[in-house]
Amino acid sequence: MRIAMLLHKSVVLDSRVRREAGALARAGHDVTVLELARVPAGARLDGYARQSVQPPPWMRRLLPFHLYRLAFLAGFVRGIRRLRPDVVHAHDAAMLLPGIIGARLTGALLVYDSHELATSVPYRDRAWTWFVAAIERVVVPRCAAVITVSDGIAERLRARYRLPLDPTVVRNVSELHVEGAGGLRLAMGLDASTPLILHQGAPAPARGCEVLVEALTHLEGVHLAFLGDAQDGYGEELRAAVRDFGVEDRVALIASVPLAELLAHTAEADVGVTLLQDTCENHRLALPNKLFEYIAAGVPVVASALPETQRLIDRHGVGWCSPPEDPEALAQTLELALARRADPALKKRLRSAAQELCWSREQHRLLGLYRRLGGAHAADGAAPGRVLARAELRSAPGQHQAMRAQRSHSRQ
């Protein structure tokens, strides 16, 4: 099948889209990622094509933001019409409008890949909050399939939009491996015996970064690394918190490293943390990338005691959970994790979890969905934007022909 993926940034910066596009390309699909970013002509990555739909720079400088949005909407629609895909795969709510327009104009099926519970994210712009709720309500029931990142979000989407099919859950498990020397401890000037806690991924508000810094004041001799570029404007806030708590000599903010080197850095930590605050339903239902990256690197986890995360950690026995807003409770949990990090049974559970929670297994959920879509599209000649019924996605191609003939007869 010819697949057009829509992404509101560079695919280089989105590990989920890279995994999915690469898996579909290796399975024989013709995949192109349309990106709202500058892309060299003829660029390819991991077996798929990349094309830029970003408007000229002068538009960004001169147009009001809402008009600029119309310009990039037009760019995505032109890109879809040029590709004439069988499937338009829209990543996140921002891509639903160009996705549905492009699908209707080309006769393609529309797939919505919801990386989060978009209607629960506390956006700064109230108009955007309204738009996200409206576009999902209109478009999601018209999608051929819906994909998301956790069982909890899948349940919410199906109930909210009365979907005839369960969304396909494709978790953000890692396809990376520990390769080569990392250099995290070297960058911090630490030897192998110094206790090291790692927060991986962009420091940002509501991710527990300041709670983590405060917890460090209760952990004598323990060091903390934030690995990843901070969200715009937040880096200075975090540095101020580090100064206020007097732990400048034990905290390092380190820039992002290339994906190929990431897990070698991760593996040098004694404990990895993921501390989403309980500020919205999206956080309660999330399964963050860093959780799976810690497991892949064999690093025990301390996480927020939120439903989806706690369920996964408890099931696999790979760490501990703590109330995300309580620095003293977090310090006690981190102390426990550091004391048990060398436990052979814990290491065995981490290895077992890494074997199960890996992309080589998880990708089959995505590939299976596309096999069903391919059969339905080829055999049924599906109308653009139509939701495929449960029986259509599960039946064999010969059965599609029979259903199509029956519908044709009923119209005569």
mmCIF file of C-alpha atoms in Angstrom:
data_model
loop_
_atom_site.group_PDB
_atom_site.id
_atom_site.type_symbol
_atom_site.label_atom_id
_atom_site.label_comp_id
_atom_site.label_asym_id
_atom_site.label_seq_id
_atom_site.Cartn_x
_atom_site.Cartn_y
_atom_site.Cartn_z
ATOM 1 C CA MET A 1 0.000 0.000 0.000
ATOM 2 C CA ARG A 2 1.058 3.586 -0.577
ATOM 3 C CA ILE A 3 1.002 5.401 2.767
ATOM 4 C CA ALA A 4 1.297 9.139 3.426
ATOM 5 C CA MET A 5 2.193 9.925 7.036
ATOM 6 C CA LEU A 6 1.522 13.477 8.249
ATOM 7 C CA LEU A 7 3.742 14.987 10.937
ATOM 8 C CA HIS A 8 3.800 18.545 12.328
ATOM 9 C CA LYS A 9 7.595 18.517 12.860
ATOM 10 C CA SER A 10 10.698 16.721 11.608
ATOM 11 C CA VAL A 11 10.538 12.921 11.688
ATOM 12 C CA VAL A 12 14.139 12.956 12.917
ATOM 13 C CA LEU A 13 12.793 14.305 16.232
ATOM 14 C CA ASP A 14 9.975 11.766 16.674
ATOM 15 C CA SER A 15 11.077 8.243 17.574
ATOM 16 C CA ARG A 16 7.516 6.858 17.420
ATOM 17 C CA VAL A 17 6.936 7.995 13.838
ATOM 18 C CA ARG A 18 10.383 6.746 12.829
ATOM 19 C CA ARG A 19 9.624 3.306 14.268
ATOM 20 C CA GLU A 20 6.234 3.033 12.603
ATOM 21 C CA ALA A 21 7.308 4.358 9.203
ATOM 22 C CA GLY A 22 10.370 2.103 9.200
ATOM 23 C CA ALA A 23 8.371 -1.003 10.154
ATOM 24 C CA LEU A 24 5.782 -0.395 7.425
ATOM 25 C CA ALA A 25 8.509 0.249 4.833
ATOM 26 C CA ARG A 26 10.313 -2.975 5.768
ATOM 27 C CA ALA A 27 7.001 -4.822 5.415
ATOM 28 C CA GLY A 28 6.841 -3.713 1.767
ATOM 29 C CA HIS A 29 4.653 -0.621 1.972
ATOM 30 C CA ASP A 30 5.551 2.535 0.047
ATOM 31 C CA VAL A 31 5.781 5.082 2.882
ATOM 32 C CA THR A 32 6.325 8.835 2.620
ATOM 33 C CA VAL A 33 6.409 11.111 5.665
ATOM 34 C CA LEU A 34 5.148 14.637 4.912
ATOM 35 C CA GLU A 35 6.853 16.908 7.436
ATOM 36 C CA LEU A 36 6.336 20.464 8.605
ATOM 37 C CA ALA A 37 10.105 20.931 8.494
ATOM 38 C CA ARG A 38 12.901 21.563 6.035
ATOM 39 C CA VAL A 39 13.857 18.307 4.296
ATOM 40 C CA PRO A 40 16.599 17.848 1.664
ATOM 41 C CA ALA A 41 15.285 16.936 -1.776
ATOM 42 C CA GLY A 42 15.033 13.174 -2.258
ATOM 43 C CA ALA A 43 15.713 12.469 1.427
ATOM 44 C CA ARG A 44 15.136 8.956 2.761
ATOM 45 C CA LEU A 45 15.423 7.478 6.246
ATOM 46 C CA ASP A 46 15.099 3.868 7.408
ATOM 47 C CA GLY A 47 13.630 2.813 4.053
ATOM 48 C CA TYR A 48 10.921 5.489 3.667
ATOM 49 C CA ALA A 49 10.770 8.785 1.797
ATOM 50 C CA ARG A 50 10.650 12.222 3.402
ATOM 51 C CA GLN A 51 9.077 15.325 1.901
ATOM 52 C CA SER A 52 8.759 18.843 3.251
ATOM 53 C CA VAL A 53 5.427 20.661 3.158
ATOM 54 C CA GLN A 54 6.697 23.639 5.154
ATOM 55 C CA PRO A 55 5.679 26.998 3.691
ATOM 56 C CA PRO A 56 8.440 29.424 2.644
ATOM 57 C CA PRO A 57 10.210 31.168 5.561
ATOM 58 C CA TRP A 58 8.797 34.567 4.615
ATOM 59 C CA MET A 59 5.279 33.328 5.394
ATOM 60 C CA ARG A 60 6.307 32.464 8.958
ATOM 61 C CA ARG A 61 7.829 35.922 9.368
ATOM 62 C CA LEU A 62 5.043 37.993 7.811
ATOM 63 C CA LEU A 63 1.768 36.131 8.309
ATOM 64 C CA PRO A 64 -0.249 36.041 11.530
ATOM 65 C CA PHE A 65 -0.034 32.586 13.079
ATOM 66 C CA HIS A 66 -3.598 31.599 12.165
ATOM 67 C CA LEU A 67 -2.957 32.459 8.500
ATOM 68 C CA TYR A 68 0.314 30.552 8.655
ATOM 69 C CA ARG A 69 -1.666 27.525 9.853
ATOM 70 C CA LEU A 70 -3.819 27.802 6.739
ATOM 71 C CA ALA A 71 -0.680 27.888 4.622
ATOM 72 C CA PHE A 72 0.737 24.695 6.111
ATOM 73 C CA LEU A 73 -2.703 23.055 5.889
ATOM 74 C CA ALA A 74 -2.651 23.769 2.165
ATOM 75 C CA GLY A 75 0.885 22.371 1.950
ATOM 76 C CA PHE A 76 -0.138 19.059 3.516
ATOM 77 C CA VAL A 77 -3.187 18.751 1.259
ATOM 78 C CA ARG A 78 -1.069 19.427 -1.863
ATOM 79 C CA GLY A 79 1.424 16.806 -0.683
ATOM 80 C CA ILE A 80 -1.336 14.203 -0.212
ATOM 81 C CA ARG A 81 -2.846 14.914 -3.624
ATOM 82 C CA ARG A 82 0.580 14.603 -5.231
ATOM 83 C CA LEU A 83 1.206 11.194 -3.605
ATOM 84 C CA ARG A 84 -2.281 9.751 -4.230
ATOM 85 C CA PRO A 85 -1.934 7.330 -1.274
ATOM 86 C CA ASP A 86 -4.091 4.396 -0.290
ATOM 87 C CA VAL A 87 -3.849 5.448 3.366
ATOM 88 C CA VAL A 88 -3.349 8.827 5.028
ATOM 89 C CA HIS A 89 -1.819 8.245 8.478
ATOM 90 C CA ALA A 90 -2.317 11.371 10.615
ATOM 91 C CA HIS A 91 -0.018 11.657 13.627
ATOM 92 C CA ASP A 92 -1.772 13.557 16.437
ATOM 93 C CA ALA A 93 -4.780 15.852 16.426
ATOM 94 C CA ALA A 94 -3.022 18.683 14.576
ATOM 95 C CA MET A 95 -2.891 16.462 11.475
ATOM 96 C CA LEU A 96 -6.553 15.422 11.453
ATOM 97 C CA LEU A 97 -7.818 18.364 9.387
ATOM 98 C CA PRO A 98 -5.312 18.013 6.530
ATOM 99 C CA GLY A 99 -5.729 14.268 6.895
ATOM 100 C CA ILE A 100 -9.487 14.201 6.364
ATOM 101 C CA ILE A 101 -9.354 16.745 3.526
ATOM 102 C CA GLY A 102 -6.573 14.863 1.766
ATOM 103 C CA ALA A 103 -8.289 11.502 2.264
ATOM 104 C CA ARG A 104 -11.564 12.797 0.837
ATOM 105 C CA LEU A 105 -9.841 14.330 -2.192
ATOM 106 C CA THR A 106 -7.833 11.203 -3.032
ATOM 107 C CA GLY A 107 -10.154 8.374 -1.966
ATOM 108 C CA ALA A 108 -7.688 7.208 0.676
ATOM 109 C CA LEU A 109 -8.478 5.611 4.014
ATOM 110 C CA LEU A 110 -7.694 7.784 7.034
ATOM 111 C CA VAL A 111 -5.838 6.429 10.085
ATOM 112 C CA TYR A 112 -5.575 8.538 13.242
ATOM 113 C CA ASP A 113 -2.509 7.901 15.397
ATOM 114 C CA SER A 114 -3.216 9.584 18.733
ATOM 115 C CA HIS A 115 0.060 9.921 20.657
ATOM 116 C CA GLU A 116 -1.817 11.229 23.710
ATOM 117 C CA LEU A 117 -5.329 11.885 24.997
ATOM 118 C CA ALA A 118 -5.421 15.155 23.099
ATOM 119 C CA THR A 119 -8.626 16.513 24.626
ATOM 120 C CA SER A 120 -7.094 16.248 28.109
ATOM 121 C CA VAL A 121 -3.837 18.109 27.401
ATOM 122 C CA PRO A 122 -3.782 21.532 29.152
ATOM 123 C CA TYR A 123 -2.940 23.657 26.100
ATOM 124 C CA ARG A 124 -1.976 27.277 26.670
ATOM 125 C CA ASP A 125 -4.186 28.497 23.806
ATOM 126 C CA ARG A 126 -7.888 28.084 24.651
ATOM 127 C CA ALA A 127 -8.824 28.388 20.980
ATOM 128 C CA TRP A 128 -6.565 25.424 20.191
ATOM 129 C CA THR A 129 -8.183 23.446 23.021
ATOM 130 C CA TRP A 130 -11.572 24.081 21.423
ATOM 131 C CA PHE A 131 -10.255 23.174 17.966
ATOM 132 C CA VAL A 132 -8.764 19.858 19.125
ATOM 133 C CA ALA A 133 -12.038 18.813 20.772
ATOM 134 C CA ALA A 134 -14.058 19.821 17.707
ATOM 135 C CA ILE A 135 -11.819 18.222 15.086
ATOM 136 C CA GLU A 136 -11.616 14.927 16.981
ATOM 137 C CA ARG A 137 -15.387 14.794 17.442
ATOM 138 C CA VAL A 138 -15.973 15.361 13.724
ATOM 139 C CA VAL A 139 -13.146 13.315 12.208
ATOM 140 C CA VAL A 140 -12.327 10.398 14.523
ATOM 141 C CA PRO A 141 -15.646 8.551 13.914
ATOM 142 C CA ARG A 142 -14.910 8.844 10.178
ATOM 143 C CA CYS A 143 -11.477 7.212 10.392
ATOM 144 C CA ALA A 144 -10.873 3.736 9.003
ATOM 145 C CA ALA A 145 -8.780 2.951 12.081
ATOM 146 C CA VAL A 146 -7.493 4.580 15.242
ATOM 147 C CA ILE A 147 -4.126 3.872 16.876
ATOM 148 C CA THR A 148 -2.983 5.035 20.303
ATOM 149 C CA VAL A 149 -0.327 4.468 22.959
ATOM 150 C CA SER A 150 -2.062 2.832 25.949
ATOM 151 C CA ASP A 151 -5.077 0.713 26.842
ATOM 152 C CA GLY A 152 -6.501 3.509 28.997
ATOM 153 C CA ILE A 153 -6.467 6.042 26.167
ATOM 154 C CA ALA A 154 -7.890 3.441 23.785
ATOM 155 C CA GLU A 155 -10.840 2.869 26.127
ATOM 156 C CA ARG A 156 -11.506 6.610 26.397
ATOM 157 C CA LEU A 157 -11.392 7.139 22.633
ATOM 158 C CA ARG A 158 -13.725 4.249 21.904
ATOM 159 C CA ALA A 159 -16.259 5.375 24.514
ATOM 160 C CA ARG A 160 -16.081 9.077 23.644
ATOM 161 C CA TYR A 161 -16.532 8.626 19.885
ATOM 162 C CA ARG A 162 -18.566 5.405 19.956
ATOM 163 C CA LEU A 163 -16.081 3.668 17.704
ATOM 164 C CA PRO A 164 -17.150 0.341 16.170
ATOM 165 C CA LEU A 165 -13.623 -1.051 16.683
ATOM 166 C CA ASP A 166 -11.212 -0.981 19.586
ATOM 167 C CA PRO A 167 -8.330 1.362 18.765
ATOM 168 C CA THR A 168 -5.118 -0.517 18.073
ATOM 169 C CA VAL A 169 -2.676 0.014 20.941
ATOM 170 C CA VAL A 170 0.923 0.438 19.762
ATOM 171 C CA ARG A 171 2.979 1.317 22.819
ATOM 172 C CA ASN A 172 6.080 3.502 22.687
ATOM 173 C CA VAL A 173 8.444 0.609 23.259
ATOM 174 C CA SER A 174 12.029 1.140 22.186
ATOM 175 C CA GLU A 175 13.775 -0.408 19.185
ATOM 176 C CA LEU A 176 17.140 0.865 20.446
ATOM 177 C CA HIS A 177 19.923 -1.246 21.920
ATOM 178 C CA VAL A 178 22.831 -0.514 24.222
ATOM 179 C CA GLU A 179 25.753 -0.077 21.853
ATOM 180 C CA GLY A 180 29.211 1.311 22.609
ATOM 181 C CA ALA A 181 30.318 3.602 25.421
ATOM 182 C CA GLY A 182 27.800 6.097 26.710
ATOM 183 C CA GLY A 183 29.730 8.925 28.307
ATOM 184 C CA LEU A 184 27.063 10.105 30.759
ATOM 185 C CA ARG A 185 29.258 9.615 33.839
ATOM 186 C CA LEU A 186 32.263 11.002 32.004
ATOM 187 C CA ALA A 187 30.332 14.191 31.177
ATOM 188 C CA MET A 188 29.451 14.556 34.882
ATOM 189 C CA GLY A 189 32.889 13.634 36.192
ATOM 190 C CA LEU A 190 31.569 10.605 38.101
ATOM 191 C CA ASP A 191 33.088 7.201 38.649
ATOM 192 C CA ALA A 192 31.128 3.957 38.374
ATOM 193 C CA SER A 193 30.503 3.713 42.133
ATOM 194 C CA THR A 194 28.713 7.070 42.543
ATOM 195 C CA PRO A 195 24.903 6.656 42.814
ATOM 196 C CA LEU A 196 23.301 8.257 39.738
ATOM 197 C CA ILE A 197 19.622 8.976 39.069
ATOM 198 C CA LEU A 198 18.549 9.765 35.496
ATOM 199 C CA HIS A 199 15.628 11.802 34.167
ATOM 200 C CA GLN A 200 15.622 11.102 30.425
ATOM 201 C CA GLY A 201 13.769 13.293 27.955
ATOM 202 C CA ALA A 202 12.999 16.991 27.808
ATOM 203 C CA PRO A 203 12.626 18.632 31.235
ATOM 204 C CA ALA A 204 9.289 20.480 31.210
ATOM 205 C CA PRO A 205 6.557 21.676 33.561
ATOM 206 C CA ALA A 206 4.370 18.982 35.173
ATOM 207 C CA ARG A 207 7.016 16.281 34.661
ATOM 208 C CA GLY A 208 8.145 16.261 38.284
ATOM 209 C CA CYS A 209 11.553 17.825 37.659
ATOM 210 C CA GLU A 210 11.442 20.265 40.562
ATOM 211 C CA VAL A 211 10.011 17.605 42.887
ATOM 212 C CA LEU A 212 12.922 15.394 41.887
ATOM 213 C CA VAL A 213 15.453 18.149 42.646
ATOM 214 C CA GLU A 214 13.899 18.686 46.075
ATOM 215 C CA ALA A 215 13.949 14.934 46.744
ATOM 216 C CA LEU A 216 17.689 14.983 46.071
ATOM 217 C CA THR A 217 18.213 17.115 49.195
ATOM 218 C CA HIS A 218 17.233 14.024 51.236
ATOM 219 C CA LEU A 219 19.704 11.728 49.412
ATOM 220 C CA GLU A 220 23.254 12.350 50.541
ATOM 221 C CA GLY A 221 25.957 11.677 47.956
ATOM 222 C CA VAL A 222 23.483 10.879 45.151
ATOM 223 C CA HIS A 223 23.806 12.661 41.784
ATOM 224 C CA LEU A 224 21.089 13.517 39.269
ATOM 225 C CA ALA A 225 21.253 13.922 35.482
ATOM 226 C CA PHE A 226 18.621 15.524 33.262
ATOM 227 C CA LEU A 227 19.412 14.139 29.802
ATOM 228 C CA GLY A 228 17.595 16.046 27.050
ATOM 229 C CA ASP A 229 17.017 19.588 25.855
ATOM 230 C CA ALA A 230 14.642 21.468 28.152
ATOM 231 C CA GLN A 231 11.349 22.795 26.848
ATOM 232 C CA ASP A 232 11.661 26.414 25.715
ATOM 233 C CA GLY A 233 11.898 28.710 28.745
ATOM 234 C CA TYR A 234 11.918 25.913 31.312
ATOM 235 C CA GLY A 235 15.647 25.329 31.505
ATOM 236 C CA GLU A 236 16.241 28.514 33.486
ATOM 237 C CA GLU A 237 13.369 27.702 35.850
ATOM 238 C CA LEU A 238 14.905 24.308 36.553
ATOM 239 C CA ARG A 239 18.383 25.757 37.067
ATOM 240 C CA ALA A 240 16.889 28.245 39.527
ATOM 241 C CA ALA A 241 15.294 25.384 41.480
ATOM 242 C CA VAL A 242 18.647 23.568 41.563
ATOM 243 C CA ARG A 243 20.298 26.694 42.993
ATOM 244 C CA ASP A 244 17.488 27.311 45.501
ATOM 245 C CA PHE A 245 17.814 23.776 46.885
ATOM 246 C CA GLY A 246 21.610 24.035 47.033
ATOM 247 C CA VAL A 247 22.396 20.963 44.942
ATOM 248 C CA GLU A 248 24.287 22.572 42.037
ATOM 249 C CA ASP A 249 27.270 20.279 42.646
ATOM 250 C CA ARG A 250 25.108 17.139 42.248
ATOM 251 C CA VAL A 251 22.803 18.017 39.324
ATOM 252 C CA ALA A 252 23.700 18.210 35.627
ATOM 253 C CA LEU A 253 21.542 19.337 32.707
ATOM 254 C CA ILE A 254 22.902 17.575 29.632
ATOM 255 C CA ALA A 255 21.889 18.197 26.028
ATOM 256 C CA SER A 256 20.162 15.539 23.934
ATOM 257 C CA VAL A 257 22.346 12.891 22.330
ATOM 258 C CA PRO A 258 21.795 11.084 19.000
ATOM 259 C CA LEU A 259 19.245 8.272 19.227
ATOM 260 C CA ALA A 260 21.832 5.649 18.324
ATOM 261 C CA GLU A 261 23.847 6.633 21.431
ATOM 262 C CA LEU A 262 20.936 7.126 23.818
ATOM 263 C CA LEU A 263 20.675 3.759 25.560
ATOM 264 C CA ALA A 264 24.428 3.556 26.132
ATOM 265 C CA HIS A 265 24.029 6.746 28.188
ATOM 266 C CA THR A 266 20.877 5.409 29.872
ATOM 267 C CA ALA A 267 22.596 2.180 30.935
ATOM 268 C CA GLU A 268 25.128 4.119 33.038
ATOM 269 C CA ALA A 269 22.408 5.244 35.477
ATOM 270 C CA ASP A 270 21.489 3.314 38.612
ATOM 271 C CA VAL A 271 17.826 4.353 38.537
ATOM 272 C CA GLY A 272 15.662 5.968 35.856
ATOM 273 C CA VAL A 273 12.714 8.197 36.756
ATOM 274 C CA THR A 274 9.499 9.184 34.998
ATOM 275 C CA LEU A 275 7.456 11.540 37.150
ATOM 276 C CA LEU A 276 4.474 12.915 35.280
ATOM 277 C CA GLN A 277 2.360 14.952 37.685
ATOM 278 C CA ASP A 278 -1.297 14.091 38.213
ATOM 279 C CA THR A 279 -2.479 17.252 36.458
ATOM 280 C CA CYS A 280 -4.688 15.818 33.710
ATOM 281 C CA GLU A 281 -6.242 12.597 32.473
ATOM 282 C CA ASN A 282 -3.656 12.359 29.706
ATOM 283 C CA HIS A 283 -0.909 11.991 32.327
ATOM 284 C CA ARG A 284 -2.904 9.408 34.255
ATOM 285 C CA LEU A 285 -3.274 7.256 31.139
ATOM 286 C CA ALA A 286 0.188 7.795 29.634
ATOM 287 C CA LEU A 287 3.002 5.292 29.140
ATOM 288 C CA PRO A 288 6.026 7.560 28.542
ATOM 289 C CA ASN A 289 8.815 6.704 26.088
ATOM 290 C CA LYS A 290 11.429 6.926 28.820
ATOM 291 C CA LEU A 291 9.762 4.118 30.784
ATOM 292 C CA PHE A 292 10.424 1.656 27.954
ATOM 293 C CA GLU A 293 13.903 3.070 27.303
ATOM 294 C CA TYR A 294 14.929 2.444 30.917
ATOM 295 C CA ILE A 295 13.691 -1.132 30.667
ATOM 296 C CA ALA A 296 15.508 -1.668 27.359
ATOM 297 C CA ALA A 297 18.723 -0.429 28.996
ATOM 298 C CA GLY A 298 18.266 -2.682 32.043
ATOM 299 C CA VAL A 299 17.789 0.240 34.447
ATOM 300 C CA PRO A 300 15.249 -0.094 37.310
ATOM 301 C CA VAL A 301 12.469 2.487 37.296
ATOM 302 C CA VAL A 302 10.929 4.858 39.820
ATOM 303 C CA ALA A 303 7.702 6.308 38.425
ATOM 304 C CA SER A 304 4.629 8.290 39.346
ATOM 305 C CA ALA A 305 1.924 6.207 40.982
ATOM 306 C CA LEU A 306 -0.485 6.780 38.072
ATOM 307 C CA PRO A 307 -2.748 4.005 36.734
ATOM 308 C CA GLU A 308 -1.174 2.932 33.426
ATOM 309 C CA THR A 309 2.428 3.315 34.546
ATOM 310 C CA GLN A 310 1.879 1.535 37.857
ATOM 311 C CA ARG A 311 0.057 -1.324 36.147
ATOM 312 C CA LEU A 312 2.993 -1.967 33.808
ATOM 313 C CA ILE A 313 5.657 -1.652 36.526
ATOM 314 C CA ASP A 314 3.767 -3.928 38.914
ATOM 315 C CA ARG A 315 3.118 -6.517 36.210
ATOM 316 C CA HIS A 316 6.781 -6.796 35.224
ATOM 317 C CA GLY A 317 8.334 -6.058 38.619
ATOM 318 C CA VAL A 318 10.849 -3.600 37.150
ATOM 319 C CA GLY A 319 10.679 -0.818 39.736
ATOM 320 C CA TRP A 320 8.672 1.163 42.234
ATOM 321 C CA CYS A 321 6.013 3.891 42.172
ATOM 322 C CA SER A 322 5.688 6.989 44.332
ATOM 323 C CA PRO A 323 3.172 9.829 44.745
ATOM 324 C CA PRO A 324 4.437 12.299 42.126
ATOM 325 C CA GLU A 325 3.931 15.447 44.214
ATOM 326 C CA ASP A 326 5.639 14.348 47.483
ATOM 327 C CA PRO A 327 9.448 14.960 47.571
ATOM 328 C CA GLU A 328 9.993 13.061 50.837
ATOM 329 C CA ALA A 329 8.073 9.993 49.677
ATOM 330 C CA LEU A 330 9.940 10.141 46.373
ATOM 331 C CA ALA A 331 13.284 10.332 48.219
ATOM 332 C CA GLN A 332 12.386 7.225 50.239
ATOM 333 C CA THR A 333 11.418 5.343 47.074
ATOM 334 C CA LEU A 334 14.635 6.374 45.328
ATOM 335 C CA GLU A 335 16.650 5.283 48.349
ATOM 336 C CA LEU A 336 14.974 1.876 48.200
ATOM 337 C CA ALA A 337 15.622 1.598 44.461
ATOM 338 C CA LEU A 338 19.297 2.507 44.855
ATOM 339 C CA ALA A 339 19.701 -0.051 47.643
ATOM 340 C CA ARG A 340 18.215 -2.842 45.512
ATOM 341 C CA ARG A 341 19.602 -1.925 42.095
ATOM 342 C CA ALA A 342 22.053 -4.840 42.111
ATOM 343 C CA ASP A 343 19.447 -7.452 43.131
ATOM 344 C CA PRO A 344 19.870 -10.453 40.765
ATOM 345 C CA ALA A 345 16.111 -11.114 40.752
ATOM 346 C CA LEU A 346 15.427 -7.502 39.726
ATOM 347 C CA LYS A 347 17.992 -7.739 36.941
ATOM 348 C CA LYS A 348 16.363 -10.953 35.713
ATOM 349 C CA ARG A 349 12.925 -9.288 35.652
ATOM 350 C CA LEU A 350 14.344 -6.346 33.708
ATOM 351 C CA ARG A 351 15.853 -8.688 31.106
ATOM 352 C CA SER A 352 12.559 -10.551 30.780
ATOM 353 C CA ALA A 353 10.581 -7.304 30.429
ATOM 354 C CA ALA A 354 13.027 -6.010 27.815
ATOM 355 C CA GLN A 355 12.471 -9.153 25.737
ATOM 356 C CA GLU A 356 8.698 -8.686 25.848
ATOM 357 C CA LEU A 357 8.488 -4.882 25.604
ATOM 358 C CA CYS A 358 10.513 -4.483 22.420
ATOM 359 C CA TRP A 359 9.695 -3.088 18.995
ATOM 360 C CA SER A 360 10.406 -6.370 17.182
ATOM 361 C CA ARG A 361 7.290 -7.720 18.940
ATOM 362 C CA GLU A 362 5.193 -4.559 19.294
ATOM 363 C CA GLN A 363 5.389 -3.686 15.586
ATOM 364 C CA HIS A 364 3.178 -6.674 14.741
ATOM 365 C CA ARG A 365 0.187 -4.807 16.188
ATOM 366 C CA LEU A 366 0.745 -2.074 13.593
ATOM 367 C CA LEU A 367 1.546 -4.450 10.754
ATOM 368 C CA GLY A 368 -1.517 -6.571 11.527
ATOM 369 C CA LEU A 369 -3.754 -3.514 11.345
ATOM 370 C CA TYR A 370 -2.322 -2.554 7.962
ATOM 371 C CA ARG A 371 -2.818 -6.068 6.629
ATOM 372 C CA ARG A 372 -6.504 -5.783 7.536
ATOM 373 C CA LEU A 373 -6.730 -2.309 6.028
ATOM 374 C CA GLY A 374 -5.047 -3.521 2.856
ATOM 375 C CA GLY A 375 -7.494 -6.371 2.460
ATOM 376 C CA ALA A 376 -10.505 -4.147 3.098
ATOM 377 C CA HIS A 377 -9.275 -1.403 0.758
ATOM 378 C CA ALA A 378 -8.368 -3.723 -2.120
ATOM 379 C CA ALA A 379 -11.395 -5.993 -1.925
ATOM 380 C CA ASP A 380 -14.088 -3.526 -0.935
ATOM 381 C CA GLY A 381 -13.128 -0.354 -2.773
ATOM 382 C CA ALA A 382 -13.846 1.474 0.494
ATOM 383 C CA ALA A 383 -15.372 4.908 0.255
ATOM 384 C CA PRO A 384 -13.040 7.670 1.434
ATOM 385 C CA GLY A 385 -13.325 8.463 5.103
ATOM 386 C CA ARG A 386 -15.674 5.555 5.844
ATOM 387 C CA VAL A 387 -15.236 3.594 9.067
ATOM 388 C CA LEU A 388 -14.670 -0.052 8.244
ATOM 389 C CA ALA A 389 -16.983 -2.319 10.177
ATOM 390 C CA ARG A 390 -15.582 -4.915 12.571
ATOM 391 C CA ALA A 391 -16.522 -7.789 10.248
ATOM 392 C CA GLU A 392 -14.817 -6.102 7.269
ATOM 393 C CA LEU A 393 -11.493 -5.682 9.034
ATOM 394 C CA ARG A 394 -11.516 -9.265 10.337
ATOM 395 C CA SER A 395 -12.871 -11.160 7.325
ATOM 396 C CA ALA A 396 -10.936 -12.596 4.416
ATOM 397 C CA PRO A 397 -10.710 -10.842 1.007
ATOM 398 C CA GLY A 398 -13.210 -13.241 -0.567
ATOM 399 C CA GLN A 399 -15.770 -12.270 2.032
ATOM 400 C CA HIS A 400 -15.233 -8.609 1.157
ATOM 401 C CA GLN A 401 -16.205 -9.346 -2.429
ATOM 402 C CA ALA A 402 -19.425 -10.968 -1.244
ATOM 403 C CA MET A 403 -20.277 -8.034 1.014
ATOM 404 C CA ARG A 404 -19.542 -5.592 -1.788
ATOM 405 C CA ALA A 405 -21.787 -7.509 -4.200
ATOM 406 C CA GLN A 406 -24.572 -7.601 -1.595
ATOM 407 C CA ARG A 407 -24.384 -3.817 -1.083
ATOM 408 C CA SER A 408 -24.371 -3.260 -4.860
ATOM 409 C CA HIS A 409 -27.478 -5.435 -5.261
ATOM 410 C CA SER A 410 -29.297 -3.582 -2.488
ATOM 411 C CA ARG A 411 -28.776 -0.258 -4.303
ATOM 412 C CA GLN A 412 -30.317 -1.497 -7.541
#
